[in-house]
CSV table of C-alpha atoms and ligand atoms in Angstrom, one decimal:
chain,number,residue,atom,x,y,z
Q,642,MET,CA,-30.0,135.1,110.3
Q,643,ILE,CA,-32.2,136.3,113.2
Q,644,LEU,CA,-33.7,139.7,114.0
Q,645,VAL,CA,-33.3,140.7,117.6
Q,646,THR,CA,-35.2,143.8,119.0
Q,647,GLY,CA,-33.9,145.7,122.0
Q,648,GLY,CA,-30.5,144.1,121.6
Q,649,ALA,CA,-28.6,147.0,123.1
Q,650,GLY,CA,-30.3,146.7,126.5
Q,651,PHE,CA,-29.4,144.5,129.4
Q,652,ILE,CA,-30.8,141.1,128.5
Q,653,GLY,CA,-30.8,141.7,124.7
Q,654,ALA,CA,-27.1,142.6,124.6
Q,655,ASN,CA,-26.2,139.5,126.7
Q,656,PHE,CA,-28.3,137.4,124.3
Q,657,VAL,CA,-26.6,138.8,121.2
Q,658,LEU,CA,-23.1,138.4,122.7
Q,659,ASP,CA,-23.9,134.8,123.8
Q,660,TRP,CA,-25.5,133.9,120.4
Q,661,LEU,CA,-22.5,135.1,118.4
Q,662,ALA,CA,-20.1,133.4,120.9
Q,663,GLN,CA,-21.8,130.1,120.2
Q,664,CYS,CA,-22.6,130.2,116.5
Q,665,ASP,CA,-22.0,132.2,113.3
Q,666,GLU,CA,-25.6,132.9,112.4
Q,667,PRO,CA,-25.8,136.7,111.9
Q,668,VAL,CA,-27.9,139.0,114.0
Q,669,VAL,CA,-29.7,142.1,112.9
Q,670,ASN,CA,-30.2,144.1,116.0
Q,671,LEU,CA,-33.0,146.7,116.0
Q,672,ASP,CA,-32.9,149.1,119.0
Q,673,LYS,CA,-34.3,152.5,119.5
Q,674,LEU,CA,-31.5,153.4,121.9
Q,675,THR,CA,-33.6,154.8,124.7
Q,676,TYR,CA,-31.8,155.8,127.9
Q,677,ALA,CA,-31.6,152.0,128.6
Q,678,GLY,CA,-30.0,151.1,125.2
Q,679,ASN,CA,-26.2,151.3,125.3
Q,680,LEU,CA,-24.0,150.4,122.4
Q,681,GLU,CA,-21.1,150.1,124.8
Q,682,ASN,CA,-22.6,146.8,125.8
Q,683,LEU,CA,-21.7,145.6,122.3
Q,684,THR,CA,-18.3,147.1,121.9
Q,685,SER,CA,-16.7,143.6,121.6
Q,686,LEU,CA,-18.7,143.2,118.4
Q,687,GLN,CA,-17.2,146.2,116.7
Q,688,GLY,CA,-16.1,145.3,113.2
Q,689,ASP,CA,-17.8,141.9,113.4
Q,690,ALA,CA,-19.8,141.4,110.1
Q,691,ARG,CA,-22.1,139.0,111.8
Q,692,HIS,CA,-23.7,141.8,113.8
Q,693,VAL,CA,-25.7,144.5,112.0
Q,694,PHE,CA,-27.0,147.3,114.3
Q,695,VAL,CA,-29.9,149.4,113.2
Q,696,GLN,CA,-31.2,152.3,115.4
Q,697,GLY,CA,-35.0,152.3,115.2
Q,698,ASP,CA,-38.4,151.7,116.8
Q,699,ILE,CA,-40.3,148.4,116.8
Q,700,GLY,CA,-43.4,150.6,116.3
Q,701,ASP,CA,-42.0,151.8,113.0
Q,702,ALA,CA,-43.8,149.2,110.9
Q,703,SER,CA,-42.2,150.3,107.6
Q,704,LEU,CA,-38.7,150.1,109.0
Q,705,VAL,CA,-39.4,146.7,110.4
Q,706,ALA,CA,-40.9,145.5,107.1
Q,707,GLN,CA,-37.9,146.8,105.2
Q,708,LEU,CA,-35.5,145.0,107.5
Q,709,LEU,CA,-37.5,141.8,107.2
Q,710,THR,CA,-37.5,142.0,103.4
Q,711,GLN,CA,-33.9,142.9,103.2
Q,712,HIS,CA,-32.5,140.3,105.7
Q,713,ARG,CA,-35.1,137.5,105.5
Q,714,PRO,CA,-34.6,136.3,109.1
Q,715,ARG,CA,-35.7,132.8,110.2
Q,716,ALA,CA,-36.7,134.2,113.6
Q,717,VAL,CA,-37.5,137.4,115.4
Q,718,ILE,CA,-36.8,137.7,119.1
Q,719,ASN,CA,-38.5,140.6,120.8
Q,720,PHE,CA,-36.7,142.0,123.8
Q,721,ALA,CA,-37.6,145.7,123.1
Q,722,ALA,CA,-39.6,147.2,125.9
Q,723,GLU,CA,-39.7,149.9,128.6
Q,724,SER,CA,-38.7,147.7,131.5
Q,725,HIS,CA,-38.5,149.7,134.8
Q,726,VAL,CA,-41.5,149.5,137.1
Q,727,ASP,CA,-40.7,152.7,139.0
Q,728,ARG,CA,-40.5,154.7,135.7
Q,729,SER,CA,-43.8,153.2,134.7
Q,730,ILE,CA,-45.4,154.6,137.9
Q,731,HIS,CA,-44.0,158.1,137.2
Q,732,GLY,CA,-44.9,158.1,133.5
Q,733,PRO,CA,-46.8,155.2,132.0
Q,734,GLY,CA,-47.1,156.7,128.5
Q,735,ASP,CA,-43.9,155.3,127.0
Q,736,PHE,CA,-44.8,151.9,128.4
Q,737,ILE,CA,-48.1,151.9,126.6
Q,738,GLN,CA,-46.5,153.2,123.4
Q,739,THR,CA,-43.6,150.7,123.2
Q,740,ASN,CA,-44.8,147.6,125.0
Q,741,ILE,CA,-48.4,147.6,123.6
Q,742,VAL,CA,-48.5,149.8,120.4
Q,743,GLY,CA,-45.0,148.9,119.4
Q,744,THR,CA,-45.5,145.2,119.8
Q,745,PHE,CA,-48.7,145.5,117.8
Q,746,HIS,CA,-46.8,147.2,114.9
Q,747,LEU,CA,-44.1,144.6,115.1
Q,748,LEU,CA,-46.7,141.8,115.0
Q,749,GLU,CA,-48.3,143.3,111.9
Q,750,ALA,CA,-45.0,143.6,110.1
Q,751,VAL,CA,-44.0,140.1,111.0
Q,752,ARG,CA,-47.4,138.7,110.0
Q,753,ALA,CA,-47.1,140.3,106.5
Q,754,TYR,CA,-43.5,138.9,106.1
Q,755,TRP,CA,-44.4,135.4,107.3
Q,756,GLY,CA,-47.5,135.4,105.1
Q,757,GLY,CA,-45.2,135.9,102.1
Q,758,LEU,CA,-42.8,133.0,103.0
Q,759,GLN,CA,-43.2,129.6,101.3
Q,760,GLY,CA,-42.8,126.0,102.2
Q,761,ALA,CA,-39.9,125.0,104.6
Q,762,GLN,CA,-39.0,128.7,105.2
Q,763,LYS,CA,-42.6,129.4,106.4
Q,764,ASP,CA,-42.7,126.3,108.5
Q,765,ALA,CA,-39.4,127.1,110.2
Q,766,PHE,CA,-40.1,130.7,111.0
Q,767,ARG,CA,-40.6,131.8,114.7
Q,768,LEU,CA,-41.5,134.9,116.6
Q,769,LEU,CA,-40.3,134.7,120.2
Q,770,HIS,CA,-41.7,137.3,122.6
Q,771,VAL,CA,-39.7,137.9,125.8
Q,772,SER,CA,-42.0,138.6,128.7
Q,773,THR,CA,-42.0,138.7,132.5
Q,774,ASP,CA,-43.3,136.9,135.6
Q,775,GLU,CA,-44.8,140.2,136.7
Q,776,VAL,CA,-47.8,139.7,134.5
Q,777,TYR,CA,-49.0,137.1,137.0
Q,778,GLY,CA,-49.3,139.6,139.8
Q,779,SER,CA,-48.3,139.0,143.4
Q,780,LEU,CA,-48.2,135.8,145.5
Q,781,GLY,CA,-49.0,135.3,149.2
Q,782,PRO,CA,-46.4,133.7,151.5
Q,783,GLY,CA,-47.7,130.2,151.2
Q,784,ASP,CA,-48.9,130.3,147.5
Q,785,ALA,CA,-47.5,127.9,144.9
Q,786,ALA,CA,-45.1,129.4,142.4
Q,787,PHE,CA,-46.5,130.8,139.1
Q,788,THR,CA,-47.2,128.2,136.4
Q,789,GLU,CA,-48.0,129.0,132.8
Q,790,THR,CA,-51.7,128.7,133.5
Q,791,HIS,CA,-51.7,131.1,136.5
Q,792,ARG,CA,-54.2,133.9,136.2
Q,793,VAL,CA,-52.8,137.1,134.6
Q,794,GLU,CA,-53.2,139.8,137.2
Q,795,PRO,CA,-50.7,142.6,136.5
Q,796,ASN,CA,-50.4,145.3,139.2
Q,797,SER,CA,-48.2,148.1,137.7
Q,798,PRO,CA,-48.4,150.0,134.4
Q,799,TYR,CA,-45.3,148.1,133.4
Q,800,SER,CA,-46.7,144.7,134.0
Q,801,ALA,CA,-50.1,145.6,132.6
Q,802,SER,CA,-48.4,146.8,129.4
Q,803,LYS,CA,-46.4,143.5,129.2
Q,804,ALA,CA,-49.5,141.5,129.8
Q,805,ALA,CA,-51.3,143.3,127.0
Q,806,SER,CA,-48.4,142.6,124.6
Q,807,ASP,CA,-48.5,138.9,125.7
Q,808,HIS,CA,-52.2,138.8,124.9
Q,809,LEU,CA,-51.6,140.3,121.4
Q,810,VAL,CA,-48.9,137.7,120.7
Q,811,ARG,CA,-51.3,135.0,121.8
Q,812,ALA,CA,-54.1,136.4,119.6
Q,813,TYR,CA,-51.9,136.6,116.5
Q,814,HIS,CA,-51.2,132.9,116.9
Q,815,HIS,CA,-54.8,131.9,117.5
Q,816,THR,CA,-56.3,134.2,114.8
Q,817,TYR,CA,-53.7,134.2,112.1
Q,818,GLY,CA,-51.6,131.1,112.9
Q,819,LEU,CA,-48.5,133.2,113.4
Q,820,PRO,CA,-45.8,130.8,114.8
Q,821,VAL,CA,-45.1,132.4,118.2
Q,822,LEU,CA,-43.5,131.4,121.4
Q,823,THR,CA,-43.6,133.4,124.7
Q,824,THR,CA,-41.3,133.2,127.6
Q,825,ASN,CA,-42.1,134.7,131.1
Q,826,CYS,CA,-39.0,135.1,133.1
Q,827,SER,CA,-38.2,136.1,136.7
Q,828,ASN,CA,-35.8,138.8,137.8
Q,829,ASN,CA,-32.5,138.8,135.9
Q,830,TYR,CA,-29.1,140.0,137.2
Q,831,GLY,CA,-25.6,140.1,135.7
Q,832,PRO,CA,-23.3,142.1,133.4
Q,833,PHE,CA,-24.6,145.3,131.7
Q,834,HIS,CA,-27.6,145.7,134.1
Q,835,PHE,CA,-28.6,149.3,134.1
Q,836,PRO,CA,-27.9,150.8,137.6
Q,837,GLU,CA,-31.5,151.9,138.1
Q,838,LYS,CA,-32.4,148.3,139.1
Q,839,LEU,CA,-31.9,146.8,142.6
Q,840,ILE,CA,-28.7,144.8,142.3
Q,841,PRO,CA,-26.6,147.2,140.1
Q,842,LEU,CA,-27.9,150.2,142.0
Q,843,MET,CA,-26.7,148.7,145.3
Q,844,ILE,CA,-23.3,147.9,143.9
Q,845,VAL,CA,-22.6,151.3,142.4
Q,846,ASN,CA,-24.1,153.2,145.3
Q,847,ALA,CA,-22.1,151.2,147.8
Q,848,LEU,CA,-18.9,151.9,146.0
Q,849,ALA,CA,-19.7,155.6,145.8
Q,850,GLY,CA,-20.4,155.8,149.5
Q,851,LYS,CA,-24.0,156.6,148.9
Q,852,PRO,CA,-27.1,155.3,150.8
Q,853,LEU,CA,-28.5,151.9,149.7
Q,854,PRO,CA,-32.3,152.6,149.4
Q,855,VAL,CA,-34.4,149.7,150.5
Q,856,TYR,CA,-38.1,150.1,149.8
Q,857,GLY,CA,-40.6,149.5,152.7
Q,858,ASP,CA,-39.5,146.7,155.0
Q,859,GLY,CA,-37.2,145.1,152.4
Q,860,MET,CA,-39.1,141.8,152.8
Q,861,GLN,CA,-40.5,141.7,149.3
Q,862,ILE,CA,-39.5,138.5,147.5
Q,863,ARG,CA,-38.1,138.2,144.0
Q,864,ASP,CA,-36.9,135.0,142.2
Q,865,TRP,CA,-33.5,135.7,140.7
Q,866,LEU,CA,-31.9,134.2,137.6
Q,867,TYR,CA,-28.4,134.9,136.2
Q,868,VAL,CA,-29.0,136.7,132.8
Q,869,LYS,CA,-27.0,134.1,130.8
Q,870,ASP,CA,-29.3,131.4,132.1
Q,871,HIS,CA,-32.2,133.4,130.7
Q,872,CYS,CA,-30.4,133.6,127.4
Q,873,SER,CA,-29.8,129.9,127.3
Q,874,ALA,CA,-33.5,129.3,128.0
Q,875,ILE,CA,-34.6,131.5,125.2
Q,876,ARG,CA,-32.2,129.7,122.8
Q,877,ARG,CA,-33.7,126.4,123.9
Q,878,VAL,CA,-37.4,127.6,123.5
Q,879,LEU,CA,-36.5,129.0,120.1
Q,880,GLU,CA,-35.1,125.6,119.1
Q,881,GLY,CA,-37.7,123.3,120.5
Q,882,GLY,CA,-40.6,125.1,122.0
Q,883,ARG,CA,-44.1,124.1,120.9
Q,884,LEU,CA,-45.9,126.8,118.8
Q,885,GLY,CA,-48.3,129.1,120.7
Q,886,GLU,CA,-47.0,127.9,124.1
Q,887,ILE,CA,-45.8,129.9,127.1
Q,888,TYR,CA,-42.7,128.8,128.9
Q,889,ASN,CA,-41.9,130.2,132.4
Q,890,VAL,CA,-38.2,130.7,133.1
Q,891,GLY,CA,-36.8,130.9,136.6
Q,892,GLY,CA,-34.0,129.6,138.8
Q,893,TRP,CA,-35.8,128.6,142.0
Q,894,ASN,CA,-34.0,131.4,143.9
Q,895,GLU,CA,-36.6,133.2,145.9
Q,896,LYS,CA,-35.0,135.8,148.2
Q,897,PRO,CA,-36.2,138.9,150.1
Q,898,ASN,CA,-34.7,142.1,148.9
Q,899,ILE,CA,-32.9,142.8,152.2
Q,900,GLU,CA,-31.1,139.5,151.9
Q,901,ILE,CA,-30.0,140.4,148.3
Q,902,VAL,CA,-28.7,143.8,149.6
Q,903,ASN,CA,-26.8,142.2,152.5
Q,904,THR,CA,-25.3,139.6,150.1
Q,905,VAL,CA,-24.0,142.3,147.8
Q,906,CYS,CA,-22.6,144.2,150.8
Q,907,ALA,CA,-20.8,141.1,152.1
Q,908,LEU,CA,-19.2,140.4,148.7
Q,909,LEU,CA,-18.0,144.0,148.5
Q,910,ASP,CA,-16.6,143.8,152.1
Q,911,GLU,CA,-14.6,140.8,150.9
Q,912,LEU,CA,-13.6,142.0,147.4
Q,913,ARG,CA,-13.3,145.8,147.9
Q,914,PRO,CA,-13.3,146.6,151.7
Q,915,ARG,CA,-14.2,150.2,152.6
Q,916,ALA,CA,-11.1,152.3,153.5
Q,917,ASP,CA,-12.5,153.0,157.0
Q,918,GLY,CA,-13.0,149.3,157.7
Q,919,GLN,CA,-16.8,149.7,158.2
Q,920,PRO,CA,-19.2,147.2,156.5
Q,921,TYR,CA,-21.1,148.4,153.4
Q,922,ALA,CA,-24.3,147.3,155.1
Q,923,SER,CA,-24.0,150.4,157.3
Q,924,GLN,CA,-25.0,152.4,154.2
Q,925,ILE,CA,-28.5,150.6,154.1
Q,926,SER,CA,-31.3,153.1,154.3
Q,927,TYR,CA,-35.0,152.2,154.5
Q,928,VAL,CA,-37.1,154.5,152.3
Q,929,LYS,CA,-40.7,155.0,151.2
Q,930,ASP,CA,-42.2,151.9,149.6
Q,931,ARG,CA,-43.0,151.6,145.9
Q,932,PRO,CA,-46.8,152.3,145.3
Q,933,GLY,CA,-48.6,149.0,144.7
Q,934,HIS,CA,-45.4,147.1,145.4
Q,935,ASP,CA,-45.8,143.4,144.6
Q,936,ARG,CA,-44.9,141.3,147.6
Q,937,ARG,CA,-43.7,138.1,146.1
Q,938,TYR,CA,-42.9,136.5,142.8
Q,939,ALA,CA,-41.9,132.9,142.3
Q,940,ILE,CA,-41.6,131.0,139.0
Q,941,ASP,CA,-42.4,127.3,138.5
Q,942,ALA,CA,-40.1,126.4,135.6
Q,943,ARG,CA,-40.9,122.7,135.5
Q,944,LYS,CA,-42.5,122.8,132.0
Q,945,LEU,CA,-39.4,124.2,130.4
Q,946,GLU,CA,-37.3,121.6,132.2
Q,947,ALA,CA,-39.6,118.6,131.5
Q,948,GLU,CA,-40.3,119.5,127.8
Q,949,LEU,CA,-37.0,121.0,126.7
Q,950,GLY,CA,-34.5,119.8,129.3
Q,951,TRP,CA,-33.4,123.3,130.3
Q,952,LYS,CA,-31.8,124.0,133.7
Q,953,PRO,CA,-29.9,127.1,134.9
Q,954,ALA,CA,-26.1,126.7,135.0
Q,955,GLU,CA,-25.5,129.2,137.8
Q,956,THR,CA,-26.5,129.0,141.5
Q,957,PHE,CA,-27.4,132.4,143.0
Q,958,GLU,CA,-24.1,132.3,145.0
Q,959,SER,CA,-22.0,131.8,141.9
Q,960,GLY,CA,-24.0,134.3,139.8
Q,961,ILE,CA,-24.0,137.1,142.3
Q,962,ARG,CA,-20.3,136.7,142.9
Q,963,LYS,CA,-19.6,136.9,139.1
Q,964,THR,CA,-21.9,140.0,138.9
Q,965,VAL,CA,-20.2,141.9,141.7
Q,966,MET,CA,-16.8,141.1,140.2
Q,967,TRP,CA,-18.0,142.3,136.7
Q,968,TYR,CA,-19.0,145.7,138.2
Q,969,LEU,CA,-15.7,146.0,140.0
Q,970,ASP,CA,-13.9,145.2,136.8
Q,971,HIS,CA,-15.9,147.6,134.6
Q,972,ALA,CA,-15.7,150.9,136.4
Q,973,ASP,CA,-15.5,152.7,133.0
Q,974,TRP,CA,-18.9,151.2,131.9
Q,975,VAL,CA,-20.5,152.4,135.2
Q,976,GLU,CA,-18.9,155.8,134.9
Q,977,HIS,CA,-20.0,156.3,131.3
Q,978,VAL,CA,-23.6,155.2,132.1
Q,979,GLN,CA,-23.7,157.5,135.1
Q,980,SER,CA,-22.2,160.6,133.4
Q,981,GLY,CA,-24.2,160.0,130.3
Q,982,ALA,CA,-21.0,159.8,128.3
Q,983,TYR,CA,-22.2,156.6,126.6
Q,984,ARG,CA,-24.7,158.8,124.8
Q,985,GLU,CA,-21.9,160.8,123.2
Q,986,TRP,CA,-20.2,157.6,122.3
Q,987,VAL,CA,-23.5,156.4,120.7
Q,988,GLY,CA,-23.5,159.6,118.5
Q,989,LEU,CA,-20.0,158.6,117.3
Q,990,GLN,CA,-20.8,155.0,117.0
Q,991,TYR,CA,-24.1,155.5,115.2
Q,992,ALA,CA,-22.3,157.3,112.4
Q,993,SER,CA,-21.5,153.8,111.1
Q,994,PRO,CA,-24.2,151.2,110.3
Q,995,SER,CA,-22.7,148.3,112.2
Q,996,ALA,CA,-21.6,148.2,115.9
L,1584,LIG,P1,-33.7,147.2,129.2
L,1584,LIG,O1,-34.6,148.3,129.6
L,1584,LIG,O2,-32.4,147.0,129.8
L,1584,LIG,O3,-33.5,147.2,127.6
L,1584,LIG,C1,-34.6,147.5,126.7
L,1584,LIG,C2,-34.0,147.8,125.4
L,1584,LIG,O4,-35.1,148.0,124.5
L,1584,LIG,C3,-33.1,149.0,125.3
L,1584,LIG,O5,-32.0,148.7,124.6
L,1584,LIG,C4,-34.0,150.0,124.6
L,1584,LIG,O6,-33.3,151.0,123.9
L,1584,LIG,C5,-34.8,149.2,123.7
L,1584,LIG,N1,-36.1,149.8,123.3
L,1584,LIG,C6,-37.0,150.4,124.1
L,1584,LIG,N2,-38.0,150.8,123.4
L,1584,LIG,C7,-37.8,150.4,122.1
L,1584,LIG,C8,-38.6,150.6,120.9
L,1584,LIG,N3,-39.7,151.2,120.9
L,1584,LIG,N4,-38.0,150.0,119.8
L,1584,LIG,C9,-36.8,149.4,119.8
L,1584,LIG,N5,-36.1,149.3,120.9
L,1584,LIG,C10,-36.6,149.8,122.1
L,1584,LIG,O7,-34.6,145.9,129.5
L,1584,LIG,P2,-34.1,144.4,129.8
L,1584,LIG,O8,-34.1,144.3,131.3
L,1584,LIG,O9,-33.0,144.0,129.0
L,1584,LIG,O10,-35.4,143.6,129.4
L,1584,LIG,C11,-35.6,143.1,128.1
L,1584,LIG,C12,-36.9,142.4,127.9
L,1584,LIG,O11,-37.0,141.3,128.9
L,1584,LIG,C13,-38.1,143.3,128.2
L,1584,LIG,O12,-39.1,142.9,127.3
L,1584,LIG,C14,-38.5,142.9,129.7
L,1584,LIG,O13,-39.9,143.1,129.9
L,1584,LIG,C15,-38.1,141.5,129.7
L,1584,LIG,N6,-37.8,140.9,131.0
L,1584,LIG,C16,-36.9,141.6,131.8
L,1584,LIG,C17,-36.5,141.0,133.0
L,1584,LIG,C18,-35.5,141.7,133.9
L,1584,LIG,O14,-35.3,141.2,135.1
L,1584,LIG,N7,-34.7,142.7,133.5
L,1584,LIG,C19,-37.1,139.8,133.5
L,1584,LIG,C20,-38.1,139.2,132.6
L,1584,LIG,C21,-38.4,139.8,131.4
L,1585,LIG,O1,-39.7,140.0,137.7
L,1585,LIG,C1,-39.2,140.4,136.4
L,1585,LIG,C2,-39.0,141.9,136.4
L,1585,LIG,O2,-37.9,142.2,137.3
L,1585,LIG,C3,-38.8,142.5,135.0
L,1585,LIG,O3,-40.0,142.3,134.3
L,1585,LIG,C4,-38.5,144.0,135.1
L,1585,LIG,O4,-38.2,144.5,133.8
L,1585,LIG,C5,-37.3,144.2,136.0
L,1585,LIG,O5,-37.1,145.6,136.2
L,1585,LIG,C6,-37.6,143.6,137.4
L,1585,LIG,O6,-38.6,144.3,138.1
L,1585,LIG,P1,-38.5,144.6,139.7
L,1585,LIG,O7,-39.4,145.7,140.0
L,1585,LIG,O8,-38.7,143.3,140.4
L,1585,LIG,O9,-37.0,145.0,139.7
L,1585,LIG,P2,-36.2,146.2,140.5
L,1585,LIG,O10,-34.7,145.9,140.3
L,1585,LIG,O11,-36.7,147.5,140.1
L,1585,LIG,O12,-36.6,145.9,142.0
L,1585,LIG,C7,-36.4,144.7,142.6
L,1585,LIG,C8,-36.9,144.7,144.0
L,1585,LIG,O13,-36.1,145.6,144.8
L,1585,LIG,C9,-38.4,145.3,144.1
L,1585,LIG,O14,-39.1,144.6,145.1
L,1585,LIG,C10,-38.2,146.7,144.4
L,1585,LIG,C11,-36.9,146.7,145.3
L,1585,LIG,N1,-36.1,147.9,145.2
L,1585,LIG,C12,-35.7,148.4,144.0
L,1585,LIG,C13,-34.9,149.5,143.8
L,1585,LIG,C14,-34.5,150.0,142.5
L,1585,LIG,C15,-35.6,148.6,146.4
L,1585,LIG,O15,-35.9,148.1,147.5
L,1585,LIG,N2,-34.8,149.6,146.2
L,1585,LIG,C16,-34.5,150.2,145.0
L,1585,LIG,O16,-33.8,151.2,145.0
């Protein structure tokens, strides 16, 4: 079996769902259930014995040690993190605690477990750490996309905390020989994306008749990847990645934010036109910029393609259409997240050990 951390969040939940749709290898899912963790993302696994949910903190070394001893996973995949840049600007403390201190405790527990494995089990074990392109900092308009050897220059408390965790993971490989893999991925989008992030926020605000807040001039560039393509890249790296290596993951989809917002608006105009016949783009509102806002990210994913044959399955056009349709079809999920009702549901759900 595998141990996934942060598997009730956006990418982690997509990963667990895809994993169990493709194989029967069980998943132990350790998640603290912060505001971003939502067991409703995993409702379809209710009663599925292949999924064992445990509420807990990656920084709780004794809990992690107990889970490792009890379940003896062949791999640990670390998604758990505080992930929202704006929140890190308002309050960096939780980011330092989970992304740096939490990763350190996780590494210590995994090192002790791996140290006790023998022979083939020890050779086969992997720790895959899920990280971000934001650790590389910001690109100028004509700069080449980030490769794995690009200098690490994080600019926000979030990206600095992720960079620190990447360094710890690297150090545990070089110092202790821990069999690690790190992936640095660009901006994801897709089902179960918490509506504090750009794309889901634009969809839910548009439908609610609220302003669509675009920071600054809206010309900041992000490189977008459909979440299920990120999940397939992680599976590929887990299977065939070289130990101690970093693999950049991206879809070659650089777009300015304003273009993303206009695309979402155009899809909503087509799929759910406003009652008054006006375009959703009329709700766009330019607001104060994010402090220290990175201007451009772009990922060079050629290493992953050349070494492991990975390519994204979705184009931006197909992925964004699927995403908008998912939000239109899951008004209950949005309503529960916004009202906080999912927290009550979590209380009920957490009474049983498996989701
Ligand atoms: P998310 O905020 O949606 O989910 C994070 C999950 O981690 C939540 O379920 C939360 O409850 C859990 N968690 C937080 N602190 C924890 C702790 N101390 N112990 C256990 N669980 C904890 O984040 P996401 O967007 O799904 O991102 C997942 C990972 O992928 C993160 O490491 C993030 O840095 C990385 N990443 C995200 C993106 C993106 O575009 N969203 C892109 C590249 C990399
Ligand atoms: O690049 C990978 C990163 O992508 C991940 O590591 C992070 O976890 C993830 O949150 C994401 O970070 P961003 O800051 O790029 O994502 P966000 O959705 O917050 O913002 C995307 C862009 O849109 C960014 O340039 C800021 C802008 N924005 C965002 C919001 C929420 C707006 O203009 N208006 C908004 O209301």
